[in-house]
Amino acid sequence: MTPAQILQPLFAGLSVGFFCLSYCFPFMGSLLAAEHRPLKTNGLLIFEFLAGRLIGYLLFGILLGYLGERLDYGWLRLMADFSFIALSIFLVLYLLGLMKNKSDFCNTPRFLKNRSPLWMGLLMGINVCPPFLLSAVYVFKQQSPLYGVFYFALFFLSSSVYFLPLLFIGLAARAEEFRTMARLSGFGVALIFFVYGIYSVFHNIRGSL
Amino acid sequence: MTSVLFKKIFAFSFLVLVLGATVFFISHREKTIQAQSQNTPGLHEAKYYEPFSNQSVQCFLCPNECVLAPGQYGTCKARKNIDGKLYSMVYGRIASEHVDPIEKKPFFHVLPGSQAFSIASTGCNMRCLFCQNWNISQCFPEDIPTRSVTPEQIVDEALKSGAQSIAFTYNEPVINFEFMLDTAKLAKAKGLRNVIISNGYIEQKPLEELLQYIDAYKVDLKAFNEKFYRKFTGGHLDAVLETLRTLKRKKVWFEIVTLLVPGENDSDEELRALAKWIRENLGDSVPLHFSRFFPQYKLQNLPPTPPETIVRARQIAREEGLKFVYTGNIADPDGETTFCPKSGQKAIVRQGYFIITNNLKDGACPDGEKIQGIWQ
């Protein structure tokens, strides 16, 4: 393996990491600031979210690799539109405390309880950004599944560096005013994405008819 | 009191930040979607296609003759059916541009020692497993960074660079037919020459239209057997031979390059048949370049072609009566030199892409024998 093959994913991740953060911030920020938790718990939440994002990336990568060339953009977009709707529902359920261990809301399945960040990360991961798409194209041209895994791991690690400051948002949640505003922003974000998701799905379906 | 106010301001800033990021996310996504839709730079209605009543179209630019449903790209990854119309997705999208010595193309009988302003888009109508430019030829236009340009810009830049010609090269230029045609027309009007470096896989009608503006055509004759074409390129030999015949008929200068892949297209019989066909159908003055293969792209399991194979190929072609046979990608001074056929004198001595000596005057050897080509 050449130094360029190691440096490329690292730099790609570093260069687009802030972009990835800005994509995830509306969801992750609201989630972290809505409750006062110890730093360690916040760290675990971020880790869970990032793990979900990694799984989303890899699922997409496998799909892309399996299909060989490329998914039709229409289908990709539709998948992302549905992910927005699901994301907003997850966020609202989480903010209302309906997905916690103690909750009996609609007999929430066990695998969903307390796993909101993971699922939200996964849904964000599905909604791939253009820099990630470019990286995916590069990887599939290398024609080595092993290098593909290595590339995405490094890309993921270096782009995740930008998520570390999110840890400290949780600290601000000690103040009641901040928590209230965070919940409010969470509901706002959920509403916007829900409406946008519905609009996009219809727009997309109408466009393909 | 101040502390409470500070907390409220801080909390409100957070709300603004979150909602701002949401708006950024959505607007950025919408812009990306818009760029991928019909307003994509480079979108230009294609020539040579036929629409059907069910919104499908059939492209007649190259012998692949792709039938495309709405939303589908052609094999070339450059032309797409959008709502029942065929569009070139690479018009004015330049993926690579360099000023190269014309010998690099290789053209050995075209303006020796001159520079060619060389441009490429993305995509190709073949799938050569040994492609040297696979990183641009086997991808979609949005897969790699491209620069949006107009034909006017290209011609201006070529003139400013001091190049004497524009070379449509690196990937298969035919798939960017409309842009190449517009640029070539303009370039010709401004006194530049147009040269194409192509696999020769094009239908006759578009070829004839194109040739009105093309000065020199380099054809990659990848082998002289259909099995090789099917196995390694995704194209067909007959269509390429037809292109060569048309070039001859239309009196457009052309040179042929054959990359010799060990054990696949380098047998004595095949090389002899190739040279014989060229002499009988195209004439003995067509320059033929044999080039050495190096493992590339999907054909990494084969060794590089032994240099002796290339030298032997040249010898066979000369025995078959071809006057100008060259070798490429190996150190072979004779194989890089143009000899005057009658006297055997050295007409042009090259080293790599550079001219060491040029004894031709207006395309004639010191003994007065004319050598075919474009010399000024």
XYZ file of N, CA and C in Angstrom, chain A residues 19 22-26 29-30 33 69-70 72-73 77 80-81 84 124 127 130 133-134 137 141-143 169 172 175 177-178 181-182 184-185 188-189 192-193 196 199-200 207, chain B residues 4 7-8 10-12 14-15 17-19 21-26 28-30 32-33 36-37 71-73 77 80 83 127 134-136 138-140 142-145 297-298:
258
model
N -18.404 19.567 6.702
C -19.613 19.457 5.887
C -20.535 18.376 6.482
N -22.132 19.636 9.644
C -23.243 20.579 9.428
C -24.508 19.842 8.993
N -24.314 18.697 8.322
C -25.460 17.881 7.922
C -26.115 17.251 9.157
N -25.284 16.777 10.069
C -25.791 16.002 11.206
C -26.187 16.888 12.385
N -25.674 18.117 12.395
C -25.840 18.960 13.571
C -27.293 19.200 13.985
N -28.207 19.491 13.055
C -29.578 19.754 13.483
C -30.145 18.629 14.343
N -27.274 17.876 17.557
C -27.210 18.984 18.506
C -28.444 19.003 19.399
N -29.620 18.889 18.785
C -30.861 18.913 19.565
C -30.916 17.743 20.526
N -28.415 18.317 23.501
C -28.666 19.440 24.399
C -30.023 19.364 25.095
N -22.067 -0.452 -10.863
C -21.785 0.883 -11.375
C -22.410 1.968 -10.502
N -23.693 2.133 -10.600
C -24.307 3.160 -9.771
C -25.805 2.977 -9.638
N -29.428 4.477 -9.578
C -30.066 5.590 -10.252
C -30.303 6.695 -9.223
N -30.009 7.931 -9.603
C -30.135 9.037 -8.662
C -31.548 9.173 -8.098
N -32.347 9.343 -4.180
C -32.995 10.521 -3.625
C -34.250 10.120 -2.840
N -33.316 8.734 0.447
C -32.935 9.805 1.371
C -34.165 10.565 1.856
N -35.147 10.782 0.951
C -36.372 11.492 1.347
C -37.086 10.737 2.463
N -35.467 11.151 5.785
C -35.765 12.401 6.506
C -37.031 12.235 7.356
N -28.785 8.974 8.750
C -27.941 10.035 8.188
C -26.911 9.432 7.234
N -28.106 8.890 3.855
C -28.251 10.132 3.090
C -26.867 10.676 2.741
N -22.301 14.490 -1.442
C -21.507 14.396 -2.671
C -20.031 14.024 -2.458
N -19.865 10.408 -2.066
C -20.112 9.719 -3.341
C -18.832 9.662 -4.178
N -18.108 10.792 -4.191
C -16.856 10.842 -4.952
C -15.871 9.812 -4.412
N -16.806 6.329 -5.482
C -16.411 6.048 -6.868
C -14.934 5.700 -6.924
N -13.155 1.922 -7.931
C -12.224 1.806 -9.052
C -10.916 1.156 -8.619
N -10.656 1.136 -7.316
C -9.444 0.485 -6.831
C -9.576 -1.040 -6.917
N -10.822 -1.495 -6.996
C -11.109 -2.914 -7.178
C -10.514 -3.813 -6.116
N -21.561 20.412 24.030
C -22.919 20.956 23.963
C -23.739 20.375 25.113
N -23.709 22.297 28.305
C -24.571 23.482 28.396
C -25.983 23.113 28.835
N -28.248 24.032 32.100
C -29.189 25.146 32.276
C -30.551 24.778 31.700
N -32.898 26.713 30.714
C -33.238 27.518 29.536
C -32.695 26.857 28.261
N -31.507 26.348 28.391
C -30.852 25.729 27.236
C -31.574 24.448 26.823
N -34.807 25.260 25.096
C -34.580 25.749 23.735
C -34.142 24.588 22.818
N -33.341 23.679 23.382
C -32.867 22.537 22.590
C -34.036 21.644 22.183
N -37.123 22.611 21.938
C -37.882 23.410 20.969
C -37.248 23.309 19.579
N -35.931 23.458 19.544
C -35.238 23.383 18.243
C -35.369 21.982 17.652
N -38.664 21.724 16.145
C -38.637 22.552 14.925
C -37.951 21.824 13.775
N -36.791 21.256 14.093
C -36.026 20.520 13.072
C -36.849 19.337 12.562
N -39.598 20.579 10.272
C -39.085 21.022 8.963
C -38.715 19.816 8.091
N -37.984 18.877 8.685
C -37.543 17.718 7.897
C -38.712 16.809 7.524
N -40.383 18.622 4.716
C -39.480 18.563 3.550
C -39.423 17.147 2.960
N -42.663 16.494 1.128
C -42.642 17.285 -0.110
C -41.723 16.615 -1.145
N -40.538 16.209 -0.689
C -39.554 15.623 -1.614
C -40.035 14.299 -2.184
N -42.091 13.520 -10.412
C -41.081 13.730 -11.450
C -40.782 12.480 -12.239
N -28.713 34.966 33.957
C -29.945 34.437 33.336
C -30.069 34.947 31.902
N -27.645 33.167 29.715
C -28.119 31.808 29.401
C -29.184 31.837 28.312
N -30.068 32.844 28.440
C -31.154 32.934 27.445
C -30.603 33.253 26.057
N -27.604 32.624 25.021
C -26.856 31.439 24.593
C -27.815 30.370 24.037
N -28.915 30.165 24.785
C -29.897 29.155 24.359
C -30.539 29.560 23.036
N -30.825 30.857 22.907
C -31.449 31.335 21.671
C -30.477 31.188 20.484
N -28.282 28.960 20.179
C -28.274 27.539 19.824
C -29.434 27.217 18.883
N -30.605 27.770 19.226
C -31.789 27.549 18.386
C -31.536 28.063 16.967
N -28.661 28.512 15.535
C -27.620 27.682 14.908
C -28.219 26.393 14.336
N -29.057 25.750 15.143
C -29.660 24.481 14.703
C -30.564 24.711 13.484
N -31.405 25.732 13.587
C -32.306 25.988 12.460
C -31.524 26.453 11.228
N -28.473 25.498 10.455
C -27.864 24.292 9.869
C -28.906 23.512 9.073
N -30.144 23.525 9.582
C -31.226 22.821 8.862
C -31.469 23.463 7.496
N -31.534 24.782 7.512
C -31.769 25.498 6.249
C -30.597 25.256 5.293
N -29.370 25.282 5.829
C -28.177 25.031 5.004
C -28.261 23.644 4.359
N -28.603 22.680 5.206
C -28.710 21.296 4.731
C -29.684 21.205 3.558
N -30.882 21.735 3.779
C -31.928 21.597 2.768
C -31.580 22.374 1.495
N -28.636 23.223 0.392
C -27.512 22.572 -0.298
C -27.984 21.343 -1.058
N -28.871 20.601 -0.428
C -29.385 19.389 -1.074
C -30.191 19.742 -2.327
N -31.017 20.762 -2.190
C -31.834 21.176 -3.331
C -30.953 21.647 -4.496
N -27.913 20.671 -5.110
C -27.268 19.489 -5.698
C -28.230 18.771 -6.628
N -29.482 18.636 -6.158
C -30.486 17.945 -6.976
C -30.708 18.708 -8.288
N -28.068 18.163 -10.728
C -28.102 16.846 -11.372
C -29.249 16.720 -12.363
N -30.168 17.643 -12.295
C -31.311 17.557 -13.206
C -30.989 18.263 -14.516
N -34.165 8.309 -18.509
C -33.303 8.277 -17.324
C -32.058 7.426 -17.500
N -31.980 6.725 -18.622
C -30.861 5.795 -18.809
C -29.698 6.427 -19.569
N -28.491 6.088 -19.148
C -27.277 6.505 -19.844
C -26.912 5.480 -20.913
N -21.592 6.339 -21.100
C -21.723 7.121 -19.866
C -21.664 8.626 -20.135
N -27.469 10.655 -22.383
C -28.543 10.202 -21.499
C -29.906 10.571 -22.066
N -36.406 12.437 -20.472
C -37.789 12.680 -20.924
C -37.955 12.511 -22.432
N -14.876 -0.713 -23.570
C -14.543 -1.081 -22.192
C -13.221 -1.829 -22.180
N -8.335 4.875 -17.852
C -9.596 4.370 -17.320
C -10.203 5.315 -16.285
N -9.335 6.095 -15.602
C -9.884 6.961 -14.551
C -10.754 8.087 -15.109
N -10.625 8.392 -16.397
C -11.580 9.342 -16.983
C -12.504 8.654 -17.989
N -13.792 5.603 -17.952
C -14.792 4.659 -17.458
C -15.663 5.277 -16.365
N -15.836 6.575 -16.396
C -16.675 7.175 -15.354
C -17.699 8.136 -15.948
N -18.642 8.501 -15.118
C -19.674 9.466 -15.503
C -19.124 10.881 -15.320
N -20.075 13.369 -13.680
C -20.093 13.961 -12.341
C -19.216 13.189 -11.348
N -18.590 12.137 -11.822
C -17.746 11.351 -10.920
C -16.414 12.011 -10.619
N -15.958 12.847 -11.534
C -14.654 13.488 -11.322
C -14.783 14.992 -11.590
N -13.866 15.779 -11.046
C -13.968 17.220 -11.276
C -13.793 17.551 -12.762
N -5.220 -1.144 -15.429
C -6.651 -1.257 -15.166
C -7.043 -2.686 -14.785
N -7.794 -3.389 -15.640
C -8.257 -4.715 -15.252
C -7.380 -5.829 -15.817
